[in-house]
One Martini backbone bead per residue (centre of mass of N, CA, C, O) as a GRO file, in nm:
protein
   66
    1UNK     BB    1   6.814   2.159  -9.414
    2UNK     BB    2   6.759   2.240  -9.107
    3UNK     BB    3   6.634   2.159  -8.798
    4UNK     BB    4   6.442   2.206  -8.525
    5UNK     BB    5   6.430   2.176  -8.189
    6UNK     BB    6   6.171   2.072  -7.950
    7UNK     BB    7   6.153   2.080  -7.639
    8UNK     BB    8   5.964   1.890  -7.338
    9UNK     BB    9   5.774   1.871  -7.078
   10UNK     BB   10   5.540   1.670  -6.931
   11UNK     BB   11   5.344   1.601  -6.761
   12UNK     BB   12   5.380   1.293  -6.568
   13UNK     BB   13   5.663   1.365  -6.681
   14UNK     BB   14   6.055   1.298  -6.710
   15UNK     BB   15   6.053   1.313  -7.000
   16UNK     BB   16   6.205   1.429  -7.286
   17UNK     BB   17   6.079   1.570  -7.538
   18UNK     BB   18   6.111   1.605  -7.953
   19UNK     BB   19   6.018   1.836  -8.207
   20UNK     BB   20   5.998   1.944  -8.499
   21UNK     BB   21   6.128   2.221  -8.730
   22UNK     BB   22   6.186   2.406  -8.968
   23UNK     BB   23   6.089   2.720  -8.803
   24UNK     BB   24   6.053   2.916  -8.574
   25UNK     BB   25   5.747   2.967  -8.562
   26UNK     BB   26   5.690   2.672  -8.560
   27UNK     BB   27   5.807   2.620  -8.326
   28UNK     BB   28   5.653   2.805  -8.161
   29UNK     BB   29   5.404   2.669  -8.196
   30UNK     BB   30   5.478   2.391  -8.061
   31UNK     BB   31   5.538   2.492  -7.786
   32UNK     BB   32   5.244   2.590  -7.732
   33UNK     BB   33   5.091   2.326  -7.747
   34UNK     BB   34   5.280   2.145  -7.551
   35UNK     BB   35   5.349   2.304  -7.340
   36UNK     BB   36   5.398   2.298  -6.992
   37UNK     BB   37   5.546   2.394  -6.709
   38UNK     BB   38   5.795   2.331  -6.846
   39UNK     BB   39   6.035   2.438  -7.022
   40UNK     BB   40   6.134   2.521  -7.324
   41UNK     BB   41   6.346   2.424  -7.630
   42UNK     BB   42   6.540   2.564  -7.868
   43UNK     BB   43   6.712   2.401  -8.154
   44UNK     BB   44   7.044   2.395  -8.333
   45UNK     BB   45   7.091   2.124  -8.239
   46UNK     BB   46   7.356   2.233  -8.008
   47UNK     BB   47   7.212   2.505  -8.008
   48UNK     BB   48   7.074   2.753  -7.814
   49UNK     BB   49   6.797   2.979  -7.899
   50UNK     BB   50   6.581   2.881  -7.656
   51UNK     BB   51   6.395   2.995  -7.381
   52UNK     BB   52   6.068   2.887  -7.236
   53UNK     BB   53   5.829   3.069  -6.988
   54UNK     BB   54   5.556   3.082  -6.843
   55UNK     BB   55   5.377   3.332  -6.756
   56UNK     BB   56   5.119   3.456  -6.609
   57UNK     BB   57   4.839   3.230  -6.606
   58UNK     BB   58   4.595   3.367  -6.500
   59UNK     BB   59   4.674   3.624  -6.642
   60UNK     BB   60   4.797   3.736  -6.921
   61UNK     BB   61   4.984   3.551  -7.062
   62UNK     BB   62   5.339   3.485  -7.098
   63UNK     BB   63   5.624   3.509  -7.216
   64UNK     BB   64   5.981   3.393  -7.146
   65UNK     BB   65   6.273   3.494  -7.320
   66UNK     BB   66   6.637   3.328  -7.289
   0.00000   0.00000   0.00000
């Protein structure tokens, strides 16, 4: 069973981090408490399954999934 890669910067690094998950929705919950200003990406592999951007901070906050 292969696992999913959940990438993303947290602030003040530039270095990119990487945590695994079983299956898209852990990988989803993984990004959520992960990620902070920029944009998280799942893969399987080498191939890009989402790219996560948080947008409206202020109010009403959602992703972006691209």
């Amino acid at each position: 069973m292969s696992r999913l890669q959940v990438n993303f910067t947290n602030a003040g690094s530039q270095v990119p981090q990487s945590l695994e998950a079983p299956d898209m929705v852990t990988a989803l919950v993984v990004a959520e408490i992960n990620m902070g200003e920029a944009p998280a990406e799942i893969r399987d592999g080498d191939r890009l399954l989402a790219r996560l951007e948080k947008r409206g901070r202020t109010h009403a906050p959602f992703w972006y999934v691209g």
